[in-house]
Amino acid sequence: MIPTAIFLLVLFVITLTVAAYSTYGERKVAAFMQDRIGPNRAGPFGLLQPLADGAKMFMKEDFVPASANRTLYFLGPAVAMTTALITGVVIPWGDTLQIGDVSIPLQGMDPEIGILFVFAMVGIGVYGIMLGGWASNNKYSLLGAIRAASQMVSYELAMGLSIVALVMMTSTLSLSGIVDYQVEHGWNIIRQPLGFLIFLICAFAETNRSPFDMPECETELVGGFHTEFSSMKLGFYLFSEYVNMFISSAVMATLYFGAYDVPGLANSGWDPNLITIIGVAAMFAKTFFFIFLFMWVRWTLPRFRFDQLMNLGWKGLIPLAIINILLTGGIMLALGQLAT
Amino acid sequence: MSTTNNMSAPGSFVPLTSRGKQVSQKQMSLMERIYIPAILTGLFITIKHFFRLKRPTIQYPEQQRPFSKIYRGMHVLKRDEQGRERCTSCGLCAVACPAEAITMTSGERKKGEVNLYREEKYAVTYEINMLRCIFCGDCEDACPKEAIFLTDRIVESDYLRKPFVFTKEELVEPMDPKKRIDVTKRQTPAVLKFKENKVFAHNR
C-alpha cells in the first residue's frame, strides 16, 4: 500500500514537471523550427521559464465575469486538471521494482478495463472545457465549448474503433496485459499500422492540439473556451492541455510501442531491477518522442476548418477504423487465431 | 458598329492583363486527398529548420548590430580642449530644428566662469525633447560653434514622457578628458573641408 502511495506521489510530481517543461519545450521547438532561439533569459538556457510563467499566472488578477455561473466557472478548470492527472494512474510506466522484500509495481493501478478507464477519463475531460465555456456566458467561449464537445464525440468514436482491432488481437483490455502481449509477440505497431495512424490522429484531436485546436481557435474565437479565464484558472486549462499531451503520448507508447519493453533486454540476464530502470527510461523516451511529435506537427500544419475536421472524422477515420477491424478479424480468422 | 466586332463571344476567355492565370479546379488525386505525403513533406521541412544552427537573432543588450560610422543618435554638447562649453546659445539649432525639439535660455558669463564657458554668452538651460527629435542632424549642420553633435549612442527607452526631455545634465559631455565623447566620425573629410571655407560667416 505504502509503496504504491509513494509511487503515485512520484508519478504526480513527474507528471507536473514534465507538463511544465513541455511548455518550455514547446516554445523552444517552435523557436527552433522558426529559426529563432526561444526563451533564454530566465536561468541558463531559459530553464526557469516554466517557473516564471507559473509565478506570473499566480500573480495575475483572478477575474470572474459578472454574468458567469460562478460554481461551474470554478469547476471547469478543476475538472480539466483533475481528469488530466488521473489518467496517468493506469499507465504501466515500468515493470516491477524489487527493493529487499518489497516489490513496487510501477503502475498505480491495473484494472481489468484499463484502456476503458483511459477513455472514460478523457471523456470526462471534455466536461472541463464544456463547463468552462458554458459558465463564462460568452458567445466565443460557448462556441469553443460546442466545438470541443462535437470534436470529442466524433474523434472518440474513431479512437475507440481503432482500439477495438487492437483489443481483438491482444484479447485483453488491461494495459499491462497489452504490454505483456507486446513483450511476447513484438510491438503492436507492426501488426496495427493503420490502427496506430487512426489513433494518432484522434489523439491530436482529443488533446485539442493543432491542427485540430478548434476549441481555442484564436483567429475565430478570441481564446475559445478559455476567453473569459484569467490567472491560475487559465493556467490550469493551459496546463491540463500539456498534461493531456503527456498522458496520451504515454498511452500511445503503451498501446503501440510496447511501453517499457526494450526488445532483447528481458533475455540479457542482467539484474531485474536494472532491466526495470532501463525499461522506465525507454518508456519515457518513447513518451517524449510523441510529445515532440505533437509539437512538431503543431508548428508544421495549419489549423483545419471545422467542416473539414468533421469530414475527416466521420467520413474518413471512422470508416477506416471499421475497415481496420474487418481486416484484423479476417487475417486472424485466416491464421486461425480467433479465440473461441 | 465596329466595337461589337472586338467583343468576344460569351463564355470565351479574354485576358484583361497579361499576368492573368487560368484558375484550375481539377480534382485532387488520391495521394493528394489522403494528405499524408504532403504532411510528411511539411514535417521534413520543419525538422530541417529545427537542426539549422545558424539563427539570425541578435541578443540585443549584450550584442548590438554594427552601427553606421556616422550614426545619428543621442546628441552631445561638446566642450573645447580646455573643458569650456562651446555652446553660445545662439539658437540657430532651435531654428534649424524641423521638429521644434530644442529649447534654450541664454545667460551672460559672470566673472570667474571663464573656465566654464568659452564665450561671454552661454546656454543656462538647453533642452532637447527626444520624443520630438527626428535625429535629422540639422542642428549639427546649423551650429556655428561645433558645439552640438549627434553621436552613436542610443536614447534609452523609459516608461514616462518626462525623462525624454534631456537637459544639459544629460547632453553636455563630461569635463574629464578621458570621458569625452568622440565625434570625429561625424566630421567626415567633406565636413572638415567645408568648415575651412571662411566665406561662410559661421565658419569664421
Coordinates of C-alpha atoms in Angstrom, one line a residue:
Chain A
M1 CA 0.0 0.0 0.0
I2 CA 2.7 2.5 1.1
P3 CA 5.0 1.8 -1.9
T4 CA 2.1 2.4 -4.2
A5 CA 1.3 5.7 -2.4
I6 CA 4.9 6.8 -2.8
F7 CA 4.9 5.7 -6.4
L8 CA 1.7 7.7 -7.0
L9 CA 3.2 10.8 -5.4
V10 CA 6.3 10.5 -7.5
L11 CA 4.2 10.0 -10.6
F12 CA 2.2 13.1 -9.7
V13 CA 5.3 15.2 -9.4
I14 CA 6.8 13.8 -12.6
T15 CA 3.6 14.4 -14.5
L16 CA 3.5 18.0 -13.4
T17 CA 7.2 18.5 -14.0
V18 CA 7.0 17.0 -17.5
A19 CA 3.9 19.1 -18.3
A20 CA 5.7 22.3 -17.0
Y21 CA 8.8 21.6 -19.1
S22 CA 6.6 20.7 -22.1
T23 CA 5.6 24.3 -22.2
Y24 CA 9.3 25.2 -22.2
G25 CA 9.9 22.5 -24.8
E26 CA 7.0 23.7 -26.9
R27 CA 8.4 27.2 -27.0
K28 CA 11.9 26.0 -27.8
V29 CA 10.7 23.6 -30.5
A30 CA 8.6 26.4 -32.0
A31 CA 11.5 28.7 -31.9
F32 CA 13.9 26.3 -33.5
M33 CA 11.5 25.4 -36.3
Q34 CA 11.1 29.1 -37.0
D35 CA 14.9 29.8 -36.9
R36 CA 14.6 31.6 -33.6
I37 CA 16.2 31.0 -30.2
G38 CA 13.3 30.8 -27.9
P39 CA 13.2 31.6 -24.1
N40 CA 16.8 32.0 -22.9
R41 CA 16.6 34.8 -20.2
A42 CA 15.2 33.0 -17.1
G43 CA 18.1 30.9 -15.9
P44 CA 20.6 29.0 -18.0
F45 CA 19.1 28.3 -21.5
G46 CA 15.8 29.8 -20.1
L47 CA 15.3 26.6 -18.0
L48 CA 13.5 28.5 -15.2
Q49 CA 10.9 29.9 -17.7
P50 CA 8.1 27.5 -16.6
L51 CA 8.6 28.7 -13.0
A52 CA 8.5 32.3 -14.2
D53 CA 5.3 31.6 -16.2
G54 CA 3.7 29.9 -13.2
A55 CA 4.6 32.7 -10.9
K56 CA 3.2 35.1 -13.4
M57 CA -0.1 33.1 -13.7
F58 CA -0.5 33.2 -9.9
M59 CA 0.2 36.9 -9.7
K60 CA -2.5 37.8 -12.3
E61 CA -5.9 39.2 -11.3
D62 CA -8.4 36.4 -10.8
F63 CA -11.3 37.8 -12.8
V64 CA -14.8 36.3 -12.8
P65 CA -17.2 37.8 -15.3
A66 CA -20.3 39.3 -13.6
S67 CA -22.7 37.2 -15.6
A68 CA -20.8 33.9 -15.2
N69 CA -22.2 30.9 -13.4
R70 CA -19.8 31.0 -10.5
T71 CA -19.9 27.4 -9.5
L72 CA -19.4 25.9 -12.9
Y73 CA -16.9 28.6 -13.7
F74 CA -14.7 27.4 -10.8
L75 CA -15.5 23.7 -11.6
G76 CA -14.4 23.9 -15.2
P77 CA -10.6 24.2 -14.8
A78 CA -10.7 21.9 -11.8
V79 CA -12.3 19.1 -13.8
A80 CA -10.0 19.7 -16.7
M81 CA -6.9 19.4 -14.5
T82 CA -8.1 16.5 -12.3
T83 CA -9.1 14.3 -15.2
A84 CA -5.9 15.0 -17.0
L85 CA -3.9 14.0 -14.0
I86 CA -5.9 10.9 -13.0
T87 CA -5.3 9.0 -16.3
G88 CA -1.6 8.5 -15.5
V89 CA -2.5 6.1 -12.7
V90 CA -3.3 3.2 -15.0
I91 CA -0.4 3.5 -17.4
P92 CA 2.3 0.9 -16.9
W93 CA 5.4 3.1 -16.5
G94 CA 7.6 0.1 -15.9
D95 CA 7.9 -3.5 -14.7
T96 CA 8.0 -4.3 -11.0
L97 CA 10.8 -2.9 -9.0
Q98 CA 12.2 -5.2 -6.2
I99 CA 13.7 -3.4 -3.2
G100 CA 14.5 -6.1 -0.5
D101 CA 11.2 -7.9 0.1
V102 CA 9.1 -5.0 -1.1
S103 CA 8.1 -5.2 -4.7
I104 CA 6.8 -2.0 -6.2
P105 CA 4.8 -2.3 -9.4
L106 CA 5.5 0.8 -11.5
Q107 CA 1.8 1.1 -12.4
G108 CA -0.5 2.8 -9.9
M109 CA -3.5 0.6 -10.6
D110 CA -4.1 -2.2 -13.0
P111 CA -7.8 -2.6 -13.6
E112 CA -9.1 -5.2 -16.0
I113 CA -10.6 -2.4 -18.1
G114 CA -7.5 -0.2 -18.1
I115 CA -8.0 1.1 -21.6
L116 CA -11.7 1.9 -21.0
F117 CA -10.6 3.8 -17.9
V118 CA -8.4 6.0 -20.0
F119 CA -11.3 6.6 -22.4
A120 CA -13.7 7.4 -19.6
M121 CA -11.3 10.0 -18.1
V122 CA -10.6 11.6 -21.5
G123 CA -14.4 11.7 -21.9
I124 CA -14.9 13.5 -18.6
G125 CA -12.0 15.8 -19.5
V126 CA -14.3 17.3 -22.1
Y127 CA -16.6 18.4 -19.3
G128 CA -13.9 20.7 -18.0
I129 CA -13.8 22.5 -21.3
M130 CA -17.6 22.5 -21.8
L131 CA -18.3 23.7 -18.2
G132 CA -15.8 26.5 -18.6
G133 CA -17.1 27.6 -21.9
W134 CA -20.7 27.4 -20.8
A135 CA -20.2 29.1 -17.5
S136 CA -18.3 32.0 -19.0
N137 CA -21.6 33.3 -20.5
N138 CA -19.7 34.5 -23.6
K139 CA -20.5 33.5 -27.1
Y140 CA -17.0 32.8 -28.1
S141 CA -16.4 30.6 -25.1
L142 CA -19.7 28.8 -25.8
L143 CA -18.7 28.3 -29.5
G144 CA -15.3 26.9 -28.4
A145 CA -17.0 24.6 -25.9
I146 CA -19.5 23.3 -28.5
R147 CA -16.7 22.7 -30.9
A148 CA -14.8 20.9 -28.2
A149 CA -17.8 18.7 -27.5
S150 CA -18.6 17.8 -31.0
Q151 CA -15.0 17.2 -31.8
M152 CA -14.6 14.9 -28.9
V153 CA -17.7 12.9 -29.8
S154 CA -16.5 12.4 -33.4
Y155 CA -13.0 11.5 -32.6
E156 CA -13.6 9.4 -29.6
L157 CA -15.6 7.1 -31.8
A158 CA -12.8 6.6 -34.3
M159 CA -10.3 6.3 -31.5
G160 CA -12.4 3.6 -29.8
L161 CA -12.9 1.7 -33.0
S162 CA -9.1 1.8 -33.7
I163 CA -8.6 0.3 -30.3
V164 CA -11.2 -2.5 -31.0
A165 CA -8.9 -4.0 -33.6
L166 CA -6.0 -3.9 -31.1
V167 CA -8.1 -5.5 -28.3
M168 CA -9.1 -8.2 -30.7
M169 CA -5.5 -9.2 -31.1
T170 CA -4.4 -8.9 -27.5
S171 CA -7.8 -10.2 -26.2
T172 CA -7.4 -8.1 -23.0
L173 CA -8.4 -4.6 -22.0
S174 CA -5.9 -4.4 -19.3
L175 CA -3.0 -2.1 -20.2
S176 CA -0.4 -4.3 -18.5
G177 CA -1.9 -7.2 -20.4
I178 CA -1.5 -5.4 -23.6
V179 CA 2.1 -4.7 -22.7
D180 CA 2.7 -8.4 -21.8
Y181 CA 1.3 -9.3 -25.2
Q182 CA 3.7 -7.0 -26.9
V183 CA 6.7 -8.3 -24.9
E184 CA 5.8 -11.7 -26.2
H185 CA 4.7 -11.0 -29.8
G186 CA 6.5 -7.8 -30.7
W187 CA 5.2 -4.2 -30.7
N188 CA 1.6 -3.7 -31.9
I189 CA 2.7 -1.0 -34.4
I190 CA 3.9 -3.8 -36.7
R191 CA 0.5 -5.5 -36.8
Q192 CA -1.6 -2.4 -36.5
P193 CA 0.0 0.4 -38.5
L194 CA -3.4 1.6 -39.8
G195 CA -4.9 1.4 -36.3
F196 CA -1.9 3.4 -34.9
L197 CA -2.3 6.1 -37.6
I198 CA -6.0 6.5 -36.7
F199 CA -5.3 6.5 -33.0
L200 CA -2.5 9.1 -33.5
I201 CA -4.8 11.4 -35.5
C202 CA -7.5 11.0 -32.9
A203 CA -5.1 11.7 -30.1
F204 CA -4.3 15.0 -31.7
A205 CA -8.0 15.8 -31.8
E206 CA -8.6 14.6 -28.3
T207 CA -5.9 16.8 -26.8
N208 CA -7.1 19.8 -28.8
R209 CA -3.7 20.1 -30.4
S210 CA -3.0 21.7 -33.7
P211 CA -4.1 21.0 -36.4
F212 CA -7.3 20.2 -34.5
D213 CA -7.2 23.0 -31.9
M214 CA -10.6 24.3 -33.0
P215 CA -11.9 24.9 -29.4
E216 CA -9.4 27.7 -28.9
C217 CA -9.0 28.8 -32.4
E218 CA -7.6 32.3 -31.8
T219 CA -8.3 33.7 -35.3
E220 CA -12.1 33.0 -35.0
L221 CA -12.9 32.7 -31.3
V222 CA -10.6 35.1 -29.4
G223 CA -9.4 32.5 -27.0
G224 CA -12.1 29.9 -27.5
F225 CA -13.5 28.2 -24.3
H226 CA -11.0 30.0 -22.1
T227 CA -11.6 33.5 -23.4
E228 CA -13.0 34.7 -20.0
F229 CA -10.5 32.9 -17.8
S230 CA -7.5 34.5 -16.2
S231 CA -4.9 33.9 -13.6
M232 CA -4.3 30.3 -12.5
K233 CA -7.7 29.2 -13.9
L234 CA -6.4 29.9 -17.3
G235 CA -3.1 28.4 -16.2
F236 CA -5.0 25.2 -15.3
Y237 CA -6.6 25.0 -18.7
L238 CA -3.3 25.6 -20.5
F239 CA -1.5 23.2 -18.1
S240 CA -4.1 20.4 -18.5
E241 CA -3.5 20.5 -22.2
Y242 CA 0.1 19.7 -21.6
V243 CA -0.7 17.0 -19.0
N244 CA -3.1 15.5 -21.6
M245 CA -0.4 15.6 -24.2
F246 CA 2.0 13.8 -21.8
I247 CA -0.6 11.2 -20.9
S248 CA -1.8 10.5 -24.5
S249 CA 1.8 10.2 -25.5
A250 CA 2.3 7.6 -22.8
V251 CA -0.9 5.8 -23.9
M252 CA 0.3 5.7 -27.5
A253 CA 3.7 4.3 -26.3
T254 CA 1.9 1.7 -24.2
L255 CA -0.6 0.6 -26.8
Y256 CA 1.6 0.5 -29.9
F257 CA 5.2 0.7 -28.9
G258 CA 5.5 -1.8 -26.1
A259 CA 5.6 0.7 -23.2
Y260 CA 8.7 -0.3 -21.1
D261 CA 9.6 -3.1 -23.4
V262 CA 13.1 -3.0 -25.0
P263 CA 13.4 -5.9 -27.4
G264 CA 16.1 -8.4 -26.3
L265 CA 16.6 -6.9 -22.9
A266 CA 14.5 -9.4 -21.0
N267 CA 16.8 -12.3 -22.0
S268 CA 20.0 -10.4 -21.3
G269 CA 20.3 -12.0 -17.9
W270 CA 21.0 -8.6 -16.2
D271 CA 19.8 -7.6 -12.8
P272 CA 16.0 -7.4 -12.9
N273 CA 16.0 -4.0 -11.3
L274 CA 18.4 -2.7 -13.8
I275 CA 16.2 -4.0 -16.6
T276 CA 13.2 -2.3 -15.0
I277 CA 15.0 1.0 -14.8
I278 CA 16.1 0.8 -18.4
G279 CA 12.5 -0.1 -19.2
V280 CA 11.3 3.0 -17.4
A281 CA 13.8 5.1 -19.3
A282 CA 12.7 3.5 -22.6
M283 CA 9.0 4.3 -21.7
F284 CA 9.9 7.9 -21.0
A285 CA 12.0 8.1 -24.2
K286 CA 9.0 6.8 -26.2
T287 CA 6.7 9.2 -24.5
F288 CA 8.9 12.2 -25.0
F289 CA 9.2 11.3 -28.7
F290 CA 5.5 11.5 -29.0
I291 CA 5.4 14.8 -27.1
F292 CA 7.9 16.1 -29.6
L293 CA 5.8 14.8 -32.4
F294 CA 2.8 16.7 -31.0
M295 CA 4.9 19.9 -31.1
W296 CA 6.5 19.1 -34.4
V297 CA 3.1 18.7 -36.0
R298 CA 1.7 21.8 -34.3
W299 CA 4.4 24.0 -35.8
T300 CA 4.1 22.4 -39.2
L301 CA 0.4 22.2 -40.1
P302 CA -2.2 24.9 -40.3
R303 CA -5.5 24.5 -38.4
F304 CA -8.3 22.6 -40.0
R305 CA -11.6 24.3 -40.9
F306 CA -14.4 22.9 -38.7
D307 CA -16.3 21.2 -41.6
Q308 CA -13.0 19.6 -42.8
L309 CA -12.5 18.4 -39.2
M310 CA -15.9 16.8 -39.2
N311 CA -15.5 15.3 -42.7
L312 CA -12.2 13.8 -41.7
G313 CA -13.6 12.4 -38.5
W314 CA -16.9 10.9 -39.8
K315 CA -16.2 10.2 -43.4
G316 CA -12.5 9.4 -43.1
L317 CA -11.4 8.0 -39.9
I318 CA -14.5 6.1 -38.7
P319 CA -14.9 4.0 -42.0
L320 CA -11.2 3.5 -42.0
A321 CA -11.3 2.2 -38.4
I322 CA -14.1 -0.2 -39.3
I323 CA -12.2 -1.4 -42.3
N324 CA -9.3 -1.9 -40.0
I325 CA -11.4 -4.1 -37.7
L326 CA -12.6 -6.2 -40.6
L327 CA -9.1 -6.6 -41.9
T328 CA -7.8 -7.6 -38.5
G329 CA -10.7 -10.0 -38.0
G330 CA -10.2 -11.5 -41.5
I331 CA -6.5 -12.0 -41.0
M332 CA -6.9 -13.5 -37.6
L333 CA -9.5 -15.9 -39.0
A334 CA -7.2 -16.8 -41.8
L335 CA -4.4 -17.5 -39.3
G336 CA -6.8 -19.4 -37.0
Q337 CA -6.0 -17.1 -34.1
L338 CA -9.6 -16.3 -33.2
A339 CA -10.4 -17.0 -29.6
T340 CA -13.3 -19.4 -29.2
Chain B
M1 CA -20.8 49.3 -85.1
S2 CA -17.1 48.4 -85.3
T3 CA -16.9 48.0 -81.5
T4 CA -19.1 44.9 -81.5
N5 CA -16.5 43.2 -83.7
N6 CA -14.0 43.4 -80.9
M7 CA -16.3 41.9 -78.3
S8 CA -15.8 38.2 -78.0
A9 CA -18.5 35.5 -78.0
P10 CA -20.0 35.0 -74.5
G11 CA -18.2 32.4 -72.5
S12 CA -14.8 32.6 -74.1
F13 CA -11.8 33.8 -72.0
V14 CA -10.5 37.2 -72.7
P15 CA -7.5 38.1 -70.6
L16 CA -7.7 41.6 -69.1
T17 CA -4.0 41.7 -68.3
S18 CA -1.0 39.7 -69.5
R19 CA -0.4 38.4 -65.9
G20 CA -3.8 36.7 -65.5
K21 CA -3.7 33.0 -64.7
Q22 CA -6.3 30.4 -65.6
V23 CA -7.7 29.0 -62.3
S24 CA -7.6 25.3 -62.1
Q25 CA -10.3 23.4 -60.3
K26 CA -9.1 19.9 -61.0
Q27 CA -10.0 17.2 -58.5
M28 CA -7.2 16.2 -56.1
S29 CA -5.7 12.8 -56.8
L30 CA -6.0 10.1 -54.2
M31 CA -2.4 10.7 -52.9
E32 CA -3.2 14.4 -52.5
R33 CA -6.5 13.6 -50.8
I34 CA -5.1 11.4 -48.1
Y35 CA -2.8 14.3 -47.2
I36 CA -0.2 12.1 -45.6
P37 CA 2.6 12.6 -48.3
A38 CA 2.0 16.4 -48.1
I39 CA 2.1 16.3 -44.3
L40 CA 5.4 14.3 -44.3
T41 CA 6.9 16.8 -46.7
G42 CA 5.9 19.6 -44.3
L43 CA 7.3 17.8 -41.3
F44 CA 10.6 17.3 -43.2
I45 CA 10.8 21.0 -43.9
T46 CA 10.2 22.0 -40.3
I47 CA 12.7 19.4 -38.9
K48 CA 15.3 20.7 -41.3
H49 CA 14.9 24.2 -39.8
F50 CA 15.0 22.6 -36.3
F51 CA 18.5 21.4 -36.9
R52 CA 19.7 24.5 -38.6
L53 CA 22.1 26.0 -36.2
K54 CA 22.6 29.4 -37.8
R55 CA 20.0 31.8 -36.4
P56 CA 19.7 35.4 -37.3
T57 CA 18.8 36.5 -33.7
I58 CA 20.9 39.3 -32.2
Q59 CA 20.9 39.1 -28.4
Y60 CA 20.2 42.8 -28.0
P61 CA 21.6 44.2 -24.8
E62 CA 24.7 42.1 -24.9
Q63 CA 25.1 42.1 -28.6
Q64 CA 24.5 45.0 -30.9
R65 CA 24.2 45.4 -34.6
P66 CA 27.2 47.2 -36.1
F67 CA 26.4 50.9 -36.2
S68 CA 27.0 53.1 -39.2
K69 CA 30.1 55.2 -38.8
I70 CA 28.0 58.3 -38.9
Y71 CA 25.0 57.1 -37.0
R72 CA 22.8 59.9 -35.8
G73 CA 21.8 59.0 -32.2
M74 CA 21.7 60.9 -29.0
H75 CA 23.2 64.4 -29.1
V76 CA 26.2 65.7 -27.2
L77 CA 27.1 69.3 -26.3
K78 CA 30.8 69.5 -26.8
R79 CA 33.4 71.2 -24.6
D80 CA 36.6 72.6 -26.1
E81 CA 40.1 71.4 -25.3
Q82 CA 40.2 73.3 -22.0
G83 CA 36.9 72.0 -20.9
R84 CA 34.8 75.1 -21.7
E85 CA 31.3 74.7 -23.1
R86 CA 31.3 75.6 -26.7
C87 CA 27.6 76.5 -27.0
T88 CA 26.9 80.2 -27.0
S89 CA 23.2 79.8 -27.0
C90 CA 22.8 81.5 -30.4
G91 CA 19.6 79.5 -31.1
L92 CA 20.4 78.5 -34.7
C93 CA 20.0 74.8 -33.8
A94 CA 16.5 75.6 -32.4
V95 CA 15.6 77.5 -35.6
A96 CA 17.0 74.7 -37.8
C97 CA 15.2 72.0 -35.9
P98 CA 12.3 70.8 -38.1
A99 CA 10.6 69.0 -35.2
E100 CA 11.0 72.0 -32.8
A101 CA 12.6 69.8 -30.2
I102 CA 15.2 72.2 -28.9
T103 CA 14.6 75.0 -26.4
M104 CA 17.2 77.0 -24.5
T105 CA 17.6 80.1 -22.4
S106 CA 20.8 82.1 -22.5
G107 CA 22.7 83.9 -19.9
E108 CA 25.8 86.1 -19.6
R109 CA 29.1 84.7 -18.3
K110 CA 30.0 86.0 -14.9
K111 CA 33.4 86.7 -13.6
G112 CA 35.2 83.6 -12.5
E113 CA 33.3 81.4 -15.0
V114 CA 35.8 81.9 -17.7
N115 CA 37.0 78.3 -17.4
L116 CA 33.4 77.0 -17.8
Y117 CA 32.2 78.8 -20.8
R118 CA 34.1 79.7 -23.9
E119 CA 32.4 82.9 -24.8
E120 CA 30.5 85.7 -22.9
K121 CA 27.1 84.2 -23.7
Y122 CA 26.2 80.7 -22.8
A123 CA 23.2 78.4 -22.5
V124 CA 21.7 78.5 -19.0
T125 CA 19.3 75.7 -19.9
Y126 CA 19.4 73.6 -23.0
E127 CA 16.7 71.0 -23.5
I128 CA 16.1 68.6 -26.3
N129 CA 12.8 66.7 -26.3
M130 CA 13.9 63.3 -27.5
L131 CA 10.3 62.3 -28.3
R132 CA 10.0 65.1 -30.8
C133 CA 13.6 64.8 -32.2
I134 CA 13.7 63.1 -35.5
F135 CA 17.6 62.8 -35.5
C136 CA 18.0 64.5 -38.8
G137 CA 21.2 66.2 -37.7
D138 CA 20.1 69.7 -38.9
C139 CA 21.1 71.2 -35.5
E140 CA 24.6 69.9 -36.0
D141 CA 24.7 71.5 -39.5
A142 CA 23.4 74.7 -38.2
C143 CA 25.8 75.0 -35.3
P144 CA 28.5 77.7 -35.9
K145 CA 30.5 76.7 -32.9
E146 CA 30.8 73.0 -33.4
A147 CA 29.0 72.6 -30.1
I148 CA 26.3 70.1 -30.9
F149 CA 26.8 66.7 -32.5
L150 CA 24.8 63.6 -32.9
T151 CA 26.6 60.5 -31.6
D152 CA 26.3 56.8 -32.0
R153 CA 24.7 56.5 -28.5
I154 CA 21.1 55.4 -28.3
V155 CA 18.4 57.2 -26.4
E156 CA 17.3 54.7 -23.9
S157 CA 13.7 53.8 -23.5
D158 CA 11.6 54.7 -20.5
Y159 CA 8.1 54.3 -19.1
L160 CA 7.4 58.1 -18.7
R161 CA 7.5 61.0 -21.0
K162 CA 9.3 63.3 -18.7
P163 CA 12.7 61.7 -18.8
F164 CA 12.8 62.1 -22.5
V165 CA 13.3 65.8 -22.2
F166 CA 17.1 65.8 -22.0
T167 CA 18.6 68.7 -20.1
K168 CA 22.2 69.9 -20.1
E169 CA 22.9 67.3 -17.4
E170 CA 22.5 64.5 -20.0
L171 CA 23.7 66.4 -23.0
V172 CA 26.9 68.2 -22.1
E173 CA 29.9 65.9 -22.2
P174 CA 31.9 65.2 -19.1
M175 CA 34.8 67.5 -18.1
D176 CA 37.1 64.6 -17.6
P177 CA 39.2 64.4 -20.9
K178 CA 39.1 60.6 -20.8
K179 CA 35.3 60.5 -20.8
R180 CA 34.9 62.9 -23.7
I181 CA 32.5 61.8 -26.4
D182 CA 34.3 61.1 -29.6
V183 CA 32.6 62.8 -32.6
T184 CA 35.4 62.6 -35.1
K185 CA 33.5 60.0 -37.1
R186 CA 30.8 62.6 -37.7
Q187 CA 33.4 65.0 -39.0
T188 CA 34.0 63.5 -42.4
P189 CA 36.7 65.0 -44.7
A190 CA 34.0 66.7 -46.6
V191 CA 32.6 68.4 -43.5
L192 CA 36.1 69.4 -42.3
K193 CA 36.9 70.9 -45.7
F194 CA 33.7 72.8 -45.7
K195 CA 34.5 74.2 -42.3
E196 CA 37.7 75.6 -43.7
N197 CA 35.8 77.8 -46.1
K198 CA 35.8 81.1 -44.2
V199 CA 33.5 82.7 -46.7
F200 CA 30.6 81.5 -44.7
A201 CA 30.1 83.5 -41.5
H202 CA 29.7 80.6 -39.2
N203 CA 33.0 79.1 -40.2
R204 CA 35.0 82.2 -39.1

